[in-house]
Tab-separated table of C-alpha atoms in Angstrom:
chain	number	residue	atom	x	y	z
A	104	MET	CA	29.060	-3.694	3.604
A	105	THR	CA	25.887	-1.293	3.455
A	106	VAL	CA	22.940	-2.302	5.422
A	107	LEU	CA	19.744	-2.622	3.126
A	108	ARG	CA	16.535	-1.779	4.552
A	109	ARG	CA	13.811	-4.258	3.775
A	110	THR	CA	10.634	-2.459	4.683
A	111	LYS	CA	9.616	-0.048	2.040
A	112	ILE	CA	8.487	3.820	2.363
A	113	VAL	CA	5.262	4.876	0.581
A	114	ALA	CA	4.972	8.600	0.118
A	115	THR	CA	2.329	10.708	-0.212
A	116	LEU	CA	2.834	13.507	-3.234
A	117	GLY	CA	1.554	16.800	-3.180
A	118	PRO	CA	1.354	20.377	-2.302
A	119	ALA	CA	4.263	19.889	-0.207
A	120	THR	CA	6.318	17.229	-2.280
A	121	SER	CA	5.836	18.792	-6.329
A	122	SER	CA	8.901	20.271	-6.752
A	123	PRO	CA	12.044	18.246	-8.372
A	124	GLU	CA	13.995	19.686	-5.490
A	125	ARG	CA	11.613	17.988	-2.674
A	126	ILE	CA	11.257	15.003	-5.488
A	127	GLU	CA	14.547	14.472	-5.637
A	128	ALA	CA	15.340	14.934	-1.553
A	129	LEU	CA	12.365	12.304	-1.117
A	130	VAL	CA	14.319	9.876	-3.481
A	131	ARG	CA	17.500	10.351	-1.902
A	132	ALA	CA	15.853	10.262	1.776
A	133	GLY	CA	14.579	6.774	0.677
A	134	MET	CA	10.754	6.875	-0.818
A	135	ASP	CA	10.535	3.225	-2.425
A	136	VAL	CA	6.539	4.041	-3.513
A	137	ALA	CA	5.212	7.671	-4.533
A	138	ARG	CA	1.631	7.466	-4.470
A	139	LEU	CA	-0.638	9.961	-6.399
A	140	ASN	CA	-3.907	10.446	-4.480
A	141	PHE	CA	-6.246	11.332	-7.044
A	142	SER	CA	-8.705	12.662	-4.341
A	143	HIS	CA	-6.733	15.978	-4.509
A	144	GLY	CA	-4.921	17.539	-7.597
A	145	SER	CA	-5.592	17.353	-11.456
A	146	ALA	CA	-4.452	15.303	-13.913
A	147	ASP	CA	-1.617	17.936	-15.384
A	148	ASP	CA	-0.580	17.756	-11.799
A	149	HIS	CA	0.041	14.290	-11.457
A	150	ARG	CA	1.796	13.822	-14.755
A	151	GLU	CA	4.500	16.636	-13.480
A	152	ARG	CA	4.687	14.662	-10.348
A	153	ALA	CA	5.383	10.993	-12.176
A	154	GLN	CA	7.738	12.437	-14.543
A	155	ARG	CA	9.733	14.352	-11.878
A	156	VAL	CA	10.072	11.166	-9.566
A	157	ARG	CA	11.316	9.014	-12.619
A	158	GLU	CA	13.810	11.590	-13.702
A	159	ALA	CA	15.037	11.998	-9.727
A	160	ALA	CA	15.157	7.863	-9.348
A	161	ALA	CA	17.212	7.740	-12.390
A	162	LYS	CA	19.688	10.723	-11.318
A	163	TYR	CA	20.022	8.450	-8.484
A	164	GLY	CA	20.275	5.290	-9.954
A	165	ARG	CA	17.311	4.252	-7.784
A	166	PHE	CA	13.701	2.637	-8.949
A	167	VAL	CA	10.708	3.976	-7.229
A	168	ALA	CA	7.506	2.354	-8.280
A	169	LEU	CA	4.303	5.037	-8.708
A	170	MET	CA	1.122	4.227	-7.445
A	171	GLY	CA	-2.706	5.889	-8.332
A	172	ASP	CA	-4.522	6.283	-5.394
A	173	LEU	CA	-8.553	6.196	-6.518
A	174	GLN	CA	-10.939	8.786	-4.842
A	175	GLY	CA	-13.656	5.902	-4.696
A	176	PRO	CA	-17.333	6.558	-3.542
A	177	LYS	CA	-17.595	10.041	-1.404
A	178	ILE	CA	-19.982	9.762	1.025
A	179	ARG	CA	-20.317	13.004	2.743
A	180	ILE	CA	-22.192	16.386	3.784
A	181	ALA	CA	-22.824	18.798	2.133
A	182	ARG	CA	-22.216	22.514	3.116
A	183	PHE	CA	-22.818	24.772	6.357
A	184	ALA	CA	-23.931	28.523	5.214
A	185	GLN	CA	-21.036	29.563	7.543
A	186	ASP	CA	-18.540	26.956	6.782
A	187	LYS	CA	-18.298	25.546	10.240
A	188	VAL	CA	-20.823	24.826	12.865
A	189	THR	CA	-20.992	23.380	16.538
A	190	LEU	CA	-22.670	20.444	17.205
A	191	LYS	CA	-23.703	19.797	21.103
A	192	VAL	CA	-24.461	16.164	22.932
A	193	GLY	CA	-28.199	15.743	23.250
A	194	ALA	CA	-28.836	18.215	20.221
A	195	ALA	CA	-31.271	16.733	17.380
A	196	PHE	CA	-29.465	17.050	14.259
A	197	THR	CA	-30.828	15.927	10.510
A	198	LEU	CA	-28.913	14.729	7.482
A	199	SER	CA	-30.903	15.814	4.694
A	200	ASN	CA	-31.214	15.494	0.452
A	201	SER	CA	-33.195	17.800	0.010
A	202	HIS	CA	-31.724	20.694	2.056
A	203	PRO	CA	-30.002	23.065	-0.216
A	204	HIS	CA	-25.993	21.784	-0.617
A	205	ASP	CA	-24.675	25.475	0.702
A	206	ALA	CA	-26.952	26.390	3.728
A	207	GLY	CA	-26.481	23.691	6.590
A	208	ASN	CA	-27.062	24.935	10.190
A	209	ALA	CA	-26.556	23.953	13.289
A	210	ASP	CA	-29.867	21.756	13.012
A	211	ILE	CA	-29.635	20.399	9.429
A	212	VAL	CA	-27.153	20.014	6.959
A	213	GLY	CA	-27.473	18.430	3.076
A	214	ILE	CA	-25.879	15.262	2.113
A	215	GLU	CA	-23.904	14.233	-0.905
A	216	TYR	CA	-24.997	10.364	-0.661
A	217	PRO	CA	-28.621	10.328	-1.501
A	218	GLU	CA	-28.606	6.718	-0.587
A	219	LEU	CA	-27.857	7.139	2.845
A	220	VAL	CA	-31.745	7.553	3.514
A	221	HIS	CA	-32.014	3.876	2.146
A	222	ASP	CA	-29.014	2.325	4.526
A	223	CYS	CA	-29.878	3.719	7.715
A	224	ARG	CA	-32.068	2.095	10.867
A	225	PRO	CA	-33.588	3.679	13.719
A	226	GLY	CA	-30.194	2.891	16.227
A	227	ASP	CA	-27.480	3.320	13.727
A	228	GLU	CA	-24.432	5.335	14.852
A	229	LEU	CA	-23.061	7.396	11.949
A	230	LEU	CA	-19.623	8.790	12.474
A	231	LEU	CA	-18.968	12.281	10.793
A	232	ASP	CA	-15.460	13.577	10.260
A	233	ASP	CA	-12.922	10.493	11.195
A	234	GLY	CA	-15.032	9.936	14.328
A	235	ARG	CA	-14.840	13.049	15.604
A	236	VAL	CA	-18.580	13.517	16.153
A	237	VAL	CA	-21.108	10.908	16.208
A	238	LEU	CA	-24.725	10.819	15.775
A	239	ARG	CA	-27.126	8.084	16.812
A	240	VAL	CA	-30.154	7.415	14.170
A	241	ASP	CA	-33.731	8.255	15.936
A	242	SER	CA	-35.346	7.938	12.359
A	243	VAL	CA	-35.371	8.180	8.681
A	244	GLY	CA	-38.028	9.954	6.646
A	245	ALA	CA	-38.403	9.429	2.579
A	246	ASP	CA	-35.350	12.089	2.286
A	247	CYS	CA	-34.095	12.136	5.428
A	248	VAL	CA	-32.419	10.423	8.771
A	249	HIS	CA	-33.226	12.376	11.837
A	250	THR	CA	-30.603	12.093	14.927
A	251	THR	CA	-29.257	13.097	18.253
A	252	VAL	CA	-25.751	13.841	18.767
A	253	THR	CA	-23.911	11.579	21.148
A	254	ILE	CA	-20.278	13.154	20.475
A	255	GLY	CA	-20.309	16.364	19.629
A	256	GLY	CA	-17.631	19.150	18.188
A	257	PRO	CA	-17.181	21.691	15.492
A	258	LEU	CA	-18.128	20.073	12.011
A	259	SER	CA	-17.462	21.996	8.988
A	260	ASN	CA	-17.844	21.318	5.119
A	261	ASN	CA	-17.992	18.011	2.838
A	262	LYS	CA	-16.919	16.134	5.704
A	263	GLY	CA	-17.048	12.097	5.026
A	264	ILE	CA	-19.791	9.969	6.681
A	265	ASN	CA	-19.159	6.166	8.299
A	266	ARG	CA	-21.710	3.804	9.699
A	267	ARG	CA	-20.362	2.069	12.698
A	268	GLY	CA	-19.855	-1.597	11.531
A	269	GLY	CA	-20.311	-0.824	7.940
A	270	GLY	CA	-23.413	-1.144	5.616
A	271	LEU	CA	-23.729	1.825	3.612
A	272	SER	CA	-23.678	0.572	-0.185
A	273	ALA	CA	-22.044	3.155	-2.105
A	274	PRO	CA	-20.038	0.962	-5.461
A	275	SER	CA	-16.673	0.912	-4.934
A	276	LEU	CA	-15.989	2.040	-8.610
A	277	THR	CA	-16.995	5.932	-9.172
A	278	ASP	CA	-17.397	7.885	-12.552
A	279	LYS	CA	-14.481	9.551	-11.583
A	280	ASP	CA	-12.393	6.845	-10.999
A	281	ARG	CA	-13.366	5.205	-14.435
A	282	ALA	CA	-11.788	8.574	-15.687
A	283	ASP	CA	-8.678	8.593	-13.177
A	284	ILE	CA	-8.084	4.670	-14.368
A	285	LYS	CA	-7.227	5.924	-18.052
A	286	ILE	CA	-4.664	8.219	-16.352
A	287	VAL	CA	-3.472	5.474	-14.670
A	288	ALA	CA	-3.027	4.083	-17.965
A	289	ASP	CA	-2.047	7.167	-19.606
A	290	LEU	CA	0.873	7.651	-16.937
A	291	GLN	CA	2.055	4.186	-17.006
A	292	LEU	CA	1.927	4.085	-13.384
A	293	ASP	CA	2.920	0.648	-11.361
A	294	TYR	CA	0.125	0.265	-9.072
A	295	VAL	CA	-3.509	1.725	-8.625
A	296	ALA	CA	-5.627	1.057	-5.456
A	297	VAL	CA	-9.016	0.732	-4.946
A	298	SER	CA	-10.909	2.558	-2.028
A	299	PHE	CA	-13.524	0.848	-0.448
A	300	PRO	CA	-13.913	-2.320	-2.055
A	301	ARG	CA	-16.448	-4.854	-0.504
A	302	TYR	CA	-15.937	-8.068	-2.501
A	303	GLY	CA	-13.741	-9.732	-4.424
A	304	SER	CA	-15.587	-8.880	-7.500
A	305	ASP	CA	-15.134	-5.026	-6.764
A	306	ILE	CA	-10.947	-6.334	-7.470
A	307	ASP	CA	-11.777	-7.904	-10.689
A	308	GLN	CA	-13.980	-4.860	-12.129
A	309	ALA	CA	-11.505	-2.556	-11.415
A	310	ARG	CA	-8.678	-4.967	-13.036
A	311	ALA	CA	-11.042	-5.600	-16.460
A	312	LEU	CA	-11.406	-1.481	-16.395
A	313	VAL	CA	-7.670	-0.897	-15.936
A	314	ARG	CA	-6.659	-3.401	-18.956
A	315	ALA	CA	-9.512	-2.069	-20.733
A	316	ALA	CA	-7.339	1.186	-20.589
A	317	GLY	CA	-4.329	-0.420	-21.736
A	318	SER	CA	-2.230	-0.629	-18.088
A	319	GLN	CA	-0.747	-3.792	-16.368
A	320	ALA	CA	-0.664	-1.634	-13.131
A	321	TRP	CA	-1.134	-4.271	-10.039
A	322	ILE	CA	-4.215	-3.786	-7.919
A	323	ILE	CA	-4.365	-2.799	-4.507
A	324	ALA	CA	-7.255	-3.126	-2.603
A	325	LYS	CA	-7.774	-1.142	0.120
A	326	ILE	CA	-9.188	-2.263	3.425
A	327	GLU	CA	-11.288	-0.002	4.654
A	328	ARG	CA	-14.587	-0.943	5.254
A	329	ALA	CA	-16.196	-3.322	8.142
A	330	GLU	CA	-17.748	-5.714	5.785
A	331	ALA	CA	-14.096	-6.673	4.016
A	332	VAL	CA	-12.790	-7.744	7.369
A	333	ALA	CA	-16.611	-9.160	8.933
A	334	ASP	CA	-14.754	-13.014	8.557
A	335	ASP	CA	-11.752	-14.686	7.154
A	336	GLU	CA	-13.790	-15.463	3.729
A	337	ALA	CA	-14.574	-11.601	3.138
A	338	LEU	CA	-11.038	-10.561	3.696
A	339	ASP	CA	-9.683	-13.378	1.399
A	340	SER	CA	-11.769	-12.913	-0.746
A	341	LEU	CA	-10.615	-9.562	-1.195
A	342	ILE	CA	-6.944	-10.446	-0.840
A	343	ARG	CA	-6.860	-13.581	-3.506
A	344	ALA	CA	-8.572	-10.657	-5.987
A	345	SER	CA	-6.039	-8.582	-5.684
A	346	ASP	CA	-1.953	-8.051	-5.879
A	347	GLY	CA	-2.140	-6.858	-2.712
A	348	VAL	CA	-3.239	-5.069	0.304
A	349	MET	CA	-3.408	-1.526	2.081
A	350	VAL	CA	-4.514	-1.508	5.400
A	351	ALA	CA	-6.515	1.672	5.431
A	352	ARG	CA	-6.673	2.433	8.915
A	353	GLY	CA	-8.261	5.663	8.939
A	354	ASP	CA	-12.143	4.992	7.601
A	355	LEU	CA	-11.780	1.232	8.831
A	356	GLY	CA	-11.084	2.545	11.970
A	357	VAL	CA	-13.786	4.564	12.016
A	358	GLU	CA	-16.004	1.246	10.739
A	359	VAL	CA	-14.650	-1.215	13.885
A	360	GLY	CA	-13.875	0.966	16.318
A	361	ASP	CA	-10.404	1.562	17.504
A	362	ALA	CA	-10.400	-1.233	20.187
A	363	GLU	CA	-10.412	-3.448	17.466
A	364	LEU	CA	-8.244	-2.261	15.116
A	365	VAL	CA	-4.765	-2.930	15.879
A	366	GLY	CA	-5.775	-6.787	15.908
A	367	ILE	CA	-7.604	-6.545	12.228
A	368	GLN	CA	-4.106	-4.725	11.153
A	369	LYS	CA	-2.310	-7.790	12.305
A	370	ARG	CA	-4.997	-10.428	10.980
A	371	ILE	CA	-4.814	-8.856	7.662
A	372	ILE	CA	-0.737	-8.469	7.029
A	373	GLN	CA	-0.744	-12.470	8.447
A	374	HIS	CA	-3.582	-13.172	5.861
A	375	ALA	CA	-1.668	-11.091	3.100
A	376	ARG	CA	1.239	-13.056	3.834
A	377	THR	CA	-0.145	-16.583	3.827
A	378	LEU	CA	-2.358	-16.078	0.766
A	379	ASP	CA	1.169	-14.913	-1.209
A	380	LYS	CA	0.373	-11.215	-1.124
A	381	MET	CA	1.939	-7.815	-0.528
A	382	VAL	CA	0.965	-5.664	2.318
A	383	ILE	CA	0.953	-1.956	3.073
A	384	THR	CA	0.365	-0.317	6.263
A	385	ALA	CA	-1.199	3.241	6.410
A	386	THR	CA	-2.666	6.336	8.057
A	387	GLN	CA	-1.269	8.449	10.529
A	388	MET	CA	2.007	6.310	11.326
A	389	MET	CA	3.582	10.010	11.684
A	390	GLU	CA	0.950	12.652	11.766
A	391	SER	CA	2.509	14.375	14.581
A	392	MET	CA	5.789	15.078	11.599
A	393	ILE	CA	2.876	17.238	9.881
A	394	SER	CA	4.021	20.574	11.901
A	395	SER	CA	7.249	18.676	14.105
A	396	PRO	CA	10.414	17.328	12.897
A	397	LEU	CA	10.392	14.391	15.103
A	398	PRO	CA	7.812	11.558	15.803
A	399	THR	CA	6.249	11.033	18.632
A	400	ARG	CA	7.515	7.435	20.902
A	401	ALA	CA	3.852	6.294	20.013
A	402	GLU	CA	4.352	6.800	16.416
A	403	VAL	CA	8.084	5.193	16.520
A	404	SER	CA	6.220	1.909	18.174
A	405	ASP	CA	3.217	1.581	15.518
A	406	VAL	CA	5.864	2.212	12.248
A	407	ALA	CA	8.046	-0.521	14.307
A	408	ASN	CA	5.463	-3.056	14.840
A	409	ALA	CA	4.235	-2.721	11.707
A	410	VAL	CA	7.718	-3.967	10.369
A	411	LEU	CA	8.046	-6.646	13.356
A	412	ASP	CA	4.048	-8.288	11.510
A	413	TYR	CA	6.272	-8.251	8.074
A	414	THR	CA	4.449	-5.972	6.353
A	415	ASP	CA	6.234	-5.261	3.112
A	416	ALA	CA	5.452	-1.058	3.429
A	417	VAL	CA	4.386	1.513	5.577
A	418	MET	CA	3.134	4.529	4.259
A	419	LEU	CA	2.799	8.241	4.751
A	420	SER	CA	-0.452	10.581	3.751
A	421	ALA	CA	-0.201	14.255	4.574
A	422	GLU	CA	3.027	13.917	6.527
A	423	SER	CA	4.722	14.037	3.030
A	424	ALA	CA	1.919	15.469	0.870
A	425	SER	CA	0.990	18.913	2.814
A	426	GLY	CA	3.337	18.499	6.095
A	427	GLN	CA	5.720	20.974	6.837
A	428	TYR	CA	8.609	17.996	7.204
A	429	PRO	CA	8.259	15.565	4.176
A	430	ILE	CA	11.619	15.050	4.143
A	431	GLU	CA	12.267	14.237	7.689
A	432	ALA	CA	9.351	12.293	7.806
A	433	VAL	CA	10.807	9.808	5.299
A	434	GLU	CA	14.194	9.861	6.817
A	435	ALA	CA	12.557	8.847	10.521
A	436	MET	CA	10.656	6.138	8.705
A	437	ALA	CA	13.697	5.318	7.300
A	438	ARG	CA	15.516	5.107	10.588
A	439	VAL	CA	12.942	3.079	12.883
A	440	CYS	CA	12.421	0.464	10.100
A	441	LEU	CA	15.877	-0.232	10.278
A	442	GLY	CA	15.853	-0.069	13.878
A	443	ALA	CA	12.856	-2.501	13.892
A	444	GLU	CA	14.521	-4.763	11.439
A	445	LYS	CA	17.844	-5.636	13.718
A	446	ASN	CA	14.770	-7.846	15.678
A	447	PRO	CA	15.761	-11.039	15.432
A	448	SER	CA	12.349	-11.746	15.037
A	449	THR	CA	12.515	-10.372	11.930
A	450	THR	CA	14.514	-13.385	10.182
A	451	HIS	CA	12.922	-16.391	11.793
A	452	SER	CA	10.091	-17.794	9.370
A	453	HIS	CA	7.754	-20.422	10.215
A	454	HIS	CA	5.854	-19.368	6.976
A	455	ARG	CA	3.641	-22.323	5.429
A	456	LEU	CA	5.372	-24.911	7.150
A	457	GLU	CA	2.219	-27.453	7.215
A	458	GLU	CA	0.962	-26.467	3.353
A	459	THR	CA	1.451	-28.094	0.054
A	460	PHE	CA	2.459	-25.599	-3.014
A	461	SER	CA	0.634	-25.596	-5.961
A	462	ARG	CA	3.031	-24.164	-8.579
A	463	CYS	CA	6.456	-24.575	-9.491
A	464	ASP	CA	7.669	-20.993	-9.217
A	465	GLU	CA	5.983	-21.129	-6.151
A	466	THR	CA	8.204	-24.617	-4.867
A	467	ILE	CA	11.398	-23.345	-6.269
A	468	ALA	CA	10.637	-19.681	-4.605
A	469	LEU	CA	10.454	-21.179	-1.069
A	470	ALA	CA	12.826	-23.742	-1.300
A	471	ALA	CA	15.039	-21.030	-2.077
A	472	MET	CA	14.603	-18.904	1.010
A	473	TYR	CA	14.448	-22.103	3.682
A	474	ALA	CA	17.942	-22.723	1.901
A	475	ALA	CA	19.168	-18.941	2.226
A	476	ASN	CA	17.959	-18.741	6.196
A	477	HIS	CA	20.098	-22.409	6.823
A	478	PHE	CA	23.250	-22.080	4.801
A	479	ARG	CA	24.662	-19.278	6.543
A	480	SER	CA	27.009	-18.787	4.024
A	481	VAL	CA	24.215	-17.510	1.380
A	482	LYS	CA	24.738	-13.609	1.578
A	483	ALA	CA	22.159	-12.884	-1.487
A	484	VAL	CA	19.205	-14.614	-3.411
A	485	ILE	CA	19.304	-13.871	-7.329
A	486	ALA	CA	16.126	-14.151	-8.746
A	487	MET	CA	15.790	-13.711	-12.969
A	488	THR	CA	12.430	-12.870	-13.305
A	489	GLU	CA	9.758	-11.672	-16.199
A	490	SER	CA	7.217	-10.254	-14.194
A	491	GLY	CA	8.482	-10.168	-10.349
A	492	HIS	CA	6.138	-13.371	-8.999
A	493	THR	CA	8.990	-15.158	-7.763
A	494	PRO	CA	10.861	-12.590	-5.845
A	495	LEU	CA	7.018	-11.563	-4.460
A	496	ILE	CA	6.816	-15.321	-2.716
A	497	MET	CA	10.147	-15.474	-1.915
A	498	SER	CA	9.859	-12.138	0.062
A	499	ARG	CA	6.758	-13.782	2.073
A	500	ILE	CA	9.378	-15.739	4.052
A	501	ARG	CA	11.148	-13.715	7.006
A	502	SER	CA	14.738	-13.717	6.234
A	503	GLY	CA	17.853	-11.068	6.444
A	504	ILE	CA	19.292	-12.086	3.299
A	505	PRO	CA	18.227	-9.646	0.372
A	506	ILE	CA	16.404	-10.492	-2.500
A	507	TYR	CA	18.011	-9.239	-6.098
A	508	CYS	CA	15.343	-8.985	-8.623
A	509	TYR	CA	17.271	-9.706	-12.063
A	510	SER	CA	15.054	-8.286	-15.371
A	511	PRO	CA	15.279	-6.607	-18.182
A	512	HIS	CA	11.783	-5.081	-18.331
A	513	PRO	CA	11.360	-1.794	-16.549
A	514	ALA	CA	7.985	-2.211	-15.236
A	515	THR	CA	9.175	-4.733	-13.092
A	516	GLN	CA	12.438	-3.598	-11.625
A	517	ASN	CA	10.052	-0.763	-10.490
A	518	ARG	CA	7.129	-3.190	-9.653
A	519	VAL	CA	9.390	-4.744	-7.051
A	520	ALA	CA	10.029	-1.374	-5.466
A	521	LEU	CA	7.307	-2.254	-3.585
A	522	PHE	CA	8.199	-6.108	-2.426
A	523	ARG	CA	9.499	-6.015	1.099
A	524	GLY	CA	13.522	-7.051	1.060
A	525	VAL	CA	13.737	-6.914	-2.683
A	526	TYR	CA	16.145	-4.674	-4.348
A	527	THR	CA	16.228	-4.353	-8.731
A	528	VAL	CA	18.751	-5.114	-10.441
A	529	PRO	CA	18.542	-4.455	-14.492
A	530	PHE	CA	19.761	-7.562	-16.406
A	531	ASP	CA	18.662	-9.333	-19.673
A	532	PRO	CA	19.044	-13.024	-19.084
A	533	ALA	CA	19.025	-13.348	-22.995
A	534	ALA	CA	21.766	-11.340	-23.878
A	535	TYR	CA	24.587	-13.988	-22.304
A	536	ASP	CA	25.575	-17.611	-22.913
A	537	PRO	CA	23.860	-19.776	-20.956
A	538	ALA	CA	27.049	-21.121	-19.828
A	539	GLN	CA	28.114	-17.983	-18.461
A	540	LEU	CA	24.844	-16.232	-17.122
A	541	SER	CA	25.572	-16.977	-13.646
A	542	ASP	CA	28.947	-15.743	-13.676
A	543	ALA	CA	27.994	-12.584	-15.053
A	544	ALA	CA	24.548	-12.829	-12.221
A	545	ILE	CA	27.070	-12.974	-9.250
A	546	GLU	CA	29.436	-10.535	-11.127
A	547	GLU	CA	26.989	-7.916	-11.116
A	548	LEU	CA	26.531	-7.951	-7.561
A	549	LYS	CA	30.277	-7.925	-7.003
A	550	GLN	CA	30.664	-5.248	-8.849
A	551	ARG	CA	28.011	-3.224	-6.834
A	552	GLY	CA	29.917	-4.597	-3.005
A	553	LEU	CA	27.390	-6.580	-2.642
A	554	VAL	CA	29.214	-9.968	-2.241
A	555	GLN	CA	32.656	-10.979	-2.389
A	556	ALA	CA	35.077	-13.882	-2.381
A	557	GLY	CA	34.065	-16.604	-0.425
A	558	ASP	CA	30.582	-15.906	-0.149
A	559	TRP	CA	27.747	-18.032	-1.410
A	560	VAL	CA	24.317	-16.867	-3.842
A	561	ILE	CA	21.569	-18.466	-4.586
A	562	LEU	CA	20.140	-17.883	-8.043
A	563	THR	CA	16.573	-18.557	-9.482
A	564	LYS	CA	15.632	-18.816	-13.370
A	565	GLY	CA	13.042	-20.515	-15.718
A	566	ASP	CA	14.957	-22.899	-18.533
A	567	VAL	CA	12.906	-20.288	-20.995
A	568	TYR	CA	12.741	-16.705	-20.492
A	569	ARG	CA	10.007	-14.600	-21.908
A	570	ASP	CA	7.154	-16.789	-19.959
A	571	SER	CA	5.906	-15.191	-16.636
A	572	GLY	CA	5.540	-18.078	-14.042
A	573	GLY	CA	8.433	-20.211	-15.533
A	574	THR	CA	11.077	-20.224	-12.576
A	575	ASN	CA	11.854	-23.966	-12.494
A	576	GLY	CA	15.643	-24.183	-11.033
A	577	MET	CA	17.691	-23.184	-8.255
A	578	LYS	CA	21.473	-23.281	-8.031
A	579	ILE	CA	23.334	-22.719	-5.105
A	580	LEU	CA	26.437	-20.982	-6.120
A	581	PRO	CA	30.012	-19.656	-4.897
A	582	VAL	CA	31.609	-15.949	-5.604
A	583	GLN	CA	35.179	-16.663	-6.611
């Protein structure tokens, strides 16, 4: 019987993966979610890539979700007259609102974020280019920030600015994001990722804009500001407001420091799962594969550890968008995920043993997974669902039992491609006589070679279809 990979793979599309042939190859290699990065490319670029993903998924009988990733606020320096300078440790360097934006030099550069002068205080550390250059703030004027270089090196045009410990006040959603949300709706994307949210209210605002645009896309909160992980209350407010979160380790690592990042990553994953939300681990997971056909051992360990922590998905960025080996990167990630999933810890659950439940469908979902994990003859769980909420809750439980999402709705069929251990089976319960429904559902798995006579399956469903959250029944059934 085929071994199904439970951890899902998000691959970013870009110049290296825009052709129909490359996108087909990504689908065959195991891409579960295609990420469209709105920081790069035009609306037509994204439209073309989305269409090619849908065509390739249909061709190979797979379900691939589409995610639009909003750019968020651009907190960046402007440009240098010679495109690049080298800053030396101990040198004075000024960030200025009034300096011409294309005339920077080794002493001063313009900034594209005017509020920086209000957000900084003497003694603050500013990190440029993902922390490769570090500046200590000495004083703040009416239109400029005077600093001393504490970690020097090359600095080129339009590099990002972070403040150690967070605190930059840029709003999460920009005018560009608002325009891109309309593209999300037009392309009927399954997910939209919100960059740099600080509070649950940022996600609420994004959701309102997405719904007003006519989209039912689920909202992913990218955790990349220090404020978002300052304490459990801040983190949980973002998780609760969203449908899922992304551990965006680039900016987050810069703001909190590398030494704290691994512990924070584990905390985000654990909190997301406890609150019944999905979680993606992202950034530099196989960075060396931008120019190498094989990952490093450290990268293998990084991906495997995220799998062992029970992340729903691991993500490729430049590796698949602009690297030399995008297909090999997806294949390598798939191998590592499958290898890590052999560890017994990935199937032993202690999830919410001391907690009560608040919803009927949640109770059925968790009871089903408890039964599946303890009745060894069970080989599959079938969740008949409208929105995908029941299999989402099921997939919070560590288990080696595959969960099959039976739904008639294309949006749900694609959406669950991001859920760990969940696989789509197109199925309309309303098309069957109630007395024949269970047999028909099991027959779908038999025809696909996923169960055989002598196995048992667990089936959950609601008494009434067309109502989200209506799951209220569970059966344990033998395969004849």
